[in-house]
Structure formats: C-alpha cells, structure tokens
mmCIF file of C-alpha atoms and ligand atoms in Angstrom:
data_model
loop_
_atom_site.group_PDB
_atom_site.id
_atom_site.type_symbol
_atom_site.label_atom_id
_atom_site.label_comp_id
_atom_site.label_asym_id
_atom_site.label_seq_id
_atom_site.Cartn_x
_atom_site.Cartn_y
_atom_site.Cartn_z
ATOM 1 C CA UNK A 108 28.749 -19.220 -49.476
ATOM 2 C CA UNK A 109 29.696 -22.591 -48.725
ATOM 3 C CA UNK A 110 33.507 -23.156 -47.324
ATOM 4 C CA UNK A 111 35.676 -25.540 -48.311
ATOM 5 C CA UNK A 112 35.001 -27.754 -44.826
ATOM 6 C CA UNK A 113 31.427 -27.225 -45.673
ATOM 7 C CA UNK A 114 31.582 -28.676 -49.364
ATOM 8 C CA UNK A 115 33.833 -31.546 -48.257
ATOM 9 C CA UNK A 116 31.449 -32.513 -45.452
ATOM 10 C CA UNK A 117 28.704 -32.878 -48.075
ATOM 11 C CA UNK A 118 29.735 -33.646 -51.362
ATOM 12 C CA UNK A 119 33.167 -35.258 -50.033
ATOM 13 C CA UNK A 120 36.630 -35.042 -50.836
ATOM 14 C CA UNK A 121 37.301 -33.880 -54.339
ATOM 15 C CA UNK A 122 38.930 -36.300 -56.846
ATOM 16 C CA UNK A 123 40.350 -35.969 -60.486
ATOM 17 C CA UNK A 124 37.798 -38.977 -61.606
ATOM 18 C CA UNK A 125 34.957 -37.077 -60.470
ATOM 19 C CA UNK A 126 33.585 -40.382 -58.533
ATOM 20 C CA UNK A 127 30.376 -38.241 -57.216
ATOM 21 C CA UNK A 128 29.156 -37.106 -60.797
ATOM 22 C CA UNK A 129 26.199 -37.817 -62.773
ATOM 23 C CA UNK A 130 25.254 -36.816 -66.394
ATOM 24 C CA UNK A 131 22.136 -34.450 -66.971
ATOM 25 C CA UNK A 132 20.216 -34.236 -69.976
ATOM 26 C CA UNK A 133 19.921 -30.836 -71.043
ATOM 27 C CA UNK A 134 16.700 -29.395 -71.993
ATOM 28 C CA UNK A 135 18.630 -27.141 -74.953
ATOM 29 C CA UNK A 136 21.672 -27.423 -76.303
ATOM 30 C CA UNK A 137 24.620 -25.485 -75.246
ATOM 31 C CA UNK A 138 27.563 -24.305 -77.479
ATOM 32 C CA UNK A 139 31.157 -24.697 -75.979
ATOM 33 C CA UNK A 140 32.427 -21.256 -75.052
ATOM 34 C CA UNK A 141 36.043 -22.086 -76.246
ATOM 35 C CA UNK A 142 34.722 -23.961 -79.423
ATOM 36 C CA UNK A 143 31.461 -22.387 -80.602
ATOM 37 C CA UNK A 144 30.639 -25.124 -83.549
ATOM 38 C CA UNK A 145 30.565 -27.710 -80.918
ATOM 39 C CA UNK A 146 27.104 -28.305 -79.247
ATOM 40 C CA UNK A 147 26.724 -30.393 -75.631
ATOM 41 C CA UNK A 148 23.100 -31.733 -74.737
ATOM 42 C CA UNK A 149 24.117 -33.518 -71.443
ATOM 43 C CA UNK A 150 26.860 -32.177 -68.964
ATOM 44 C CA UNK A 151 28.287 -34.068 -65.698
ATOM 45 C CA UNK A 152 27.973 -32.461 -62.367
ATOM 46 C CA UNK A 153 27.920 -33.567 -58.840
ATOM 47 C CA UNK A 154 24.990 -36.020 -58.520
ATOM 48 C CA UNK A 155 23.470 -34.030 -55.354
ATOM 49 C CA UNK A 156 22.955 -31.380 -57.350
ATOM 50 C CA UNK A 157 21.921 -32.719 -60.442
ATOM 51 C CA UNK A 158 18.085 -32.032 -59.870
ATOM 52 C CA UNK A 159 19.028 -28.507 -58.957
ATOM 53 C CA UNK A 160 20.992 -27.413 -62.290
ATOM 54 C CA UNK A 161 18.246 -29.540 -64.144
ATOM 55 C CA UNK A 162 15.307 -27.117 -62.750
ATOM 56 C CA UNK A 163 17.557 -24.115 -63.559
ATOM 57 C CA UNK A 164 18.087 -24.970 -66.949
ATOM 58 C CA UNK A 165 14.311 -25.791 -67.508
ATOM 59 C CA UNK A 166 13.247 -22.642 -65.738
ATOM 60 C CA UNK A 167 16.092 -20.688 -67.975
ATOM 61 C CA UNK A 168 14.459 -22.043 -70.847
ATOM 62 C CA UNK A 169 10.598 -21.723 -69.992
ATOM 63 C CA UNK A 170 11.475 -17.897 -69.208
ATOM 64 C CA UNK A 171 13.437 -16.957 -72.137
ATOM 65 C CA UNK A 172 12.864 -19.404 -74.835
ATOM 66 C CA UNK A 173 16.066 -21.009 -77.151
ATOM 67 C CA UNK A 174 16.153 -17.981 -79.578
ATOM 68 C CA UNK A 175 16.712 -15.335 -76.734
ATOM 69 C CA UNK A 176 19.080 -17.534 -74.724
ATOM 70 C CA UNK A 177 21.283 -17.804 -77.776
ATOM 71 C CA UNK A 178 21.143 -14.401 -78.425
ATOM 72 C CA UNK A 179 22.214 -13.324 -74.570
ATOM 73 C CA UNK A 180 24.678 -15.695 -74.759
ATOM 74 C CA UNK A 181 23.346 -17.506 -71.823
ATOM 75 C CA UNK A 182 23.902 -21.154 -73.638
ATOM 76 C CA UNK A 183 27.480 -20.407 -74.046
ATOM 77 C CA UNK A 184 29.217 -23.280 -71.627
ATOM 78 C CA UNK A 185 32.404 -22.308 -69.694
ATOM 79 C CA UNK A 186 32.575 -25.805 -67.958
ATOM 80 C CA UNK A 187 31.049 -27.107 -64.942
ATOM 81 C CA UNK A 188 33.372 -30.451 -63.412
ATOM 82 C CA UNK A 189 36.758 -29.271 -63.507
ATOM 83 C CA UNK A 190 39.279 -30.877 -60.901
ATOM 84 C CA UNK A 191 41.602 -27.987 -60.142
ATOM 85 C CA UNK A 192 42.776 -25.082 -57.426
ATOM 86 C CA UNK A 193 40.711 -22.329 -56.956
ATOM 87 C CA UNK A 194 42.162 -19.736 -59.125
ATOM 88 C CA UNK A 195 44.946 -17.583 -57.097
ATOM 89 C CA UNK A 196 44.657 -20.062 -54.136
ATOM 90 C CA UNK A 197 45.727 -23.619 -52.742
ATOM 91 C CA UNK A 198 41.880 -24.689 -52.031
ATOM 92 C CA UNK A 199 39.767 -26.432 -54.283
ATOM 93 C CA UNK A 200 37.930 -24.752 -56.993
ATOM 94 C CA UNK A 201 34.298 -25.365 -56.505
ATOM 95 C CA UNK A 202 34.127 -26.911 -59.991
ATOM 96 C CA UNK A 203 36.426 -29.491 -58.665
ATOM 97 C CA UNK A 204 33.186 -31.069 -57.083
ATOM 98 C CA UNK A 205 30.976 -30.246 -60.089
ATOM 99 C CA UNK A 206 28.708 -27.660 -58.004
ATOM 100 C CA UNK A 207 29.728 -24.630 -59.998
ATOM 101 C CA UNK A 208 29.034 -23.790 -63.517
ATOM 102 C CA UNK A 209 30.332 -20.779 -66.012
ATOM 103 C CA UNK A 210 28.691 -19.539 -68.691
ATOM 104 C CA UNK A 211 29.593 -17.042 -71.030
ATOM 105 C CA UNK A 212 33.226 -16.715 -69.844
ATOM 106 C CA UNK A 213 34.779 -14.284 -72.569
ATOM 107 C CA UNK A 214 32.278 -11.548 -71.806
ATOM 108 C CA UNK A 215 32.409 -12.168 -67.965
ATOM 109 C CA UNK A 216 35.821 -12.704 -67.746
ATOM 110 C CA UNK A 217 37.363 -13.070 -63.959
ATOM 111 C CA UNK A 218 38.455 -9.656 -63.268
ATOM 112 C CA UNK A 219 35.642 -7.910 -65.007
ATOM 113 C CA UNK A 220 33.033 -6.012 -62.099
ATOM 114 C CA UNK A 221 29.454 -4.858 -62.810
ATOM 115 C CA UNK A 222 31.079 -1.930 -64.896
ATOM 116 C CA UNK A 223 31.884 -4.193 -67.874
ATOM 117 C CA UNK A 224 30.467 -7.659 -67.239
ATOM 118 C CA UNK A 225 27.482 -8.877 -69.449
ATOM 119 C CA UNK A 226 25.493 -10.668 -66.557
ATOM 120 C CA UNK A 227 25.220 -7.411 -64.766
ATOM 121 C CA UNK A 228 23.235 -5.664 -67.195
ATOM 122 C CA UNK A 229 19.486 -5.886 -66.444
ATOM 123 C CA UNK A 230 18.461 -8.576 -69.134
ATOM 124 C CA UNK A 231 20.308 -11.297 -67.252
ATOM 125 C CA UNK A 232 18.608 -10.578 -63.771
ATOM 126 C CA UNK A 233 16.003 -13.019 -64.418
ATOM 127 C CA UNK A 234 18.571 -15.659 -65.427
ATOM 128 C CA UNK A 235 20.490 -14.880 -62.138
ATOM 129 C CA UNK A 236 17.219 -14.811 -60.073
ATOM 130 C CA UNK A 237 16.094 -18.408 -61.481
ATOM 131 C CA UNK A 238 20.153 -19.772 -60.058
ATOM 132 C CA UNK A 239 19.154 -18.050 -56.699
ATOM 133 C CA UNK A 240 15.642 -19.982 -56.516
ATOM 134 C CA UNK A 241 17.471 -22.823 -57.197
ATOM 135 C CA UNK A 242 20.007 -22.585 -54.600
ATOM 136 C CA UNK A 243 23.017 -21.473 -56.162
ATOM 137 C CA UNK A 244 24.863 -17.987 -56.034
ATOM 138 C CA UNK A 245 26.257 -15.628 -58.392
ATOM 139 C CA UNK A 246 29.599 -14.874 -57.632
ATOM 140 C CA UNK A 247 29.359 -11.771 -59.550
ATOM 141 C CA UNK A 248 26.494 -10.732 -57.265
ATOM 142 C CA UNK A 249 28.231 -11.402 -54.172
ATOM 143 C CA UNK A 250 31.673 -10.400 -54.573
ATOM 144 C CA UNK A 251 31.538 -8.279 -58.039
ATOM 145 C CA UNK A 252 33.865 -10.474 -59.985
ATOM 146 C CA UNK A 253 33.777 -13.674 -61.835
ATOM 147 C CA UNK A 254 30.453 -13.062 -63.058
ATOM 148 C CA UNK A 255 30.518 -16.012 -65.392
ATOM 149 C CA UNK A 256 30.557 -18.327 -62.277
ATOM 150 C CA UNK A 257 27.670 -19.464 -59.919
ATOM 151 C CA UNK A 258 27.733 -22.264 -57.663
ATOM 152 C CA UNK A 259 25.626 -23.801 -54.784
ATOM 153 C CA UNK A 260 25.138 -22.094 -52.078
ATOM 154 C CA UNK A 261 25.287 -25.139 -49.333
HETATM 155 ZN ZN1 ZN B 35 33.890 -20.707 -62.264
#
C-alpha cells in the first residue's frame, strides 16, 4: 500500500482546493450513498489516476451490467476527493488526493470485518478483482476493515 511519503512524491501535497483533480465521465450513473435520490454522472479524482478509475467502472459495467450493479449496491457512491485527515489519525486520508473511493459505505462500515461487510461476500469478488487489475487495493482485503474503501496501490 502507498505511504504518505510516496503519495506526496507522486501525487503532490494535498490541498483543500484539489488543484490536481480532473473530472471523469462515469459509464453508469452512481447514487449518492447519503442521498439515494441524487445520481451523479461525473466524479472528481486525481488526474494521474483518472484513466484507472475509468477502466474500473467500464469493466464493472461490462462484467455485471447496470441492473446487477444497482442490485448489489456497487453504484452507491461514498466519495472520492475529500481533503481531510485519516480517520483516527493525523495523516492525510488517501481521499485528500482523490486517489481513493468509497462504495456502499452503509453496508461496509469502517469497523466491520469480513464476517458482516457486504463486499466480503463472494458476489463481490469479481468487483474486487477488477479494482486490483487496474492498480487499486481493497482495505477490506488487505486489513479486514473499511471494506468500502479502495485506493491506488502506488
Ligand atoms: Zn475511504
């Protein structure tokens, strides 16, 4: 997983304005996890990982199809860029660079383990594999907490 030092070297020093961000078109609409009636068709992320995120969403759509994506809650967007400290720490959250994404946060809570987290179920294994294929890691797989969270490996 990427260290803060490595992240700064590669992606710059994070700032509240996100001067390193770009906006990508999503191949399917995502529902805001905190406001299910609102859907988004674009997402802001670091420009150096934009193509990787796009490849993930494109592969997810190709593998599952939109109906299944909705049924599984893979379209429940929990945030990408968010300038803030890491939960429970003084370090910057990987979201501060726009190099991490949270999905379905209400059913993959920070302190949930694989015993209860949705994304630990077998039907989500292909989703996780797709993230890994494009250079992301799952915190759930790596640490068995924060299963909502995927971030760039390097
Ligand atoms: Zn996260």
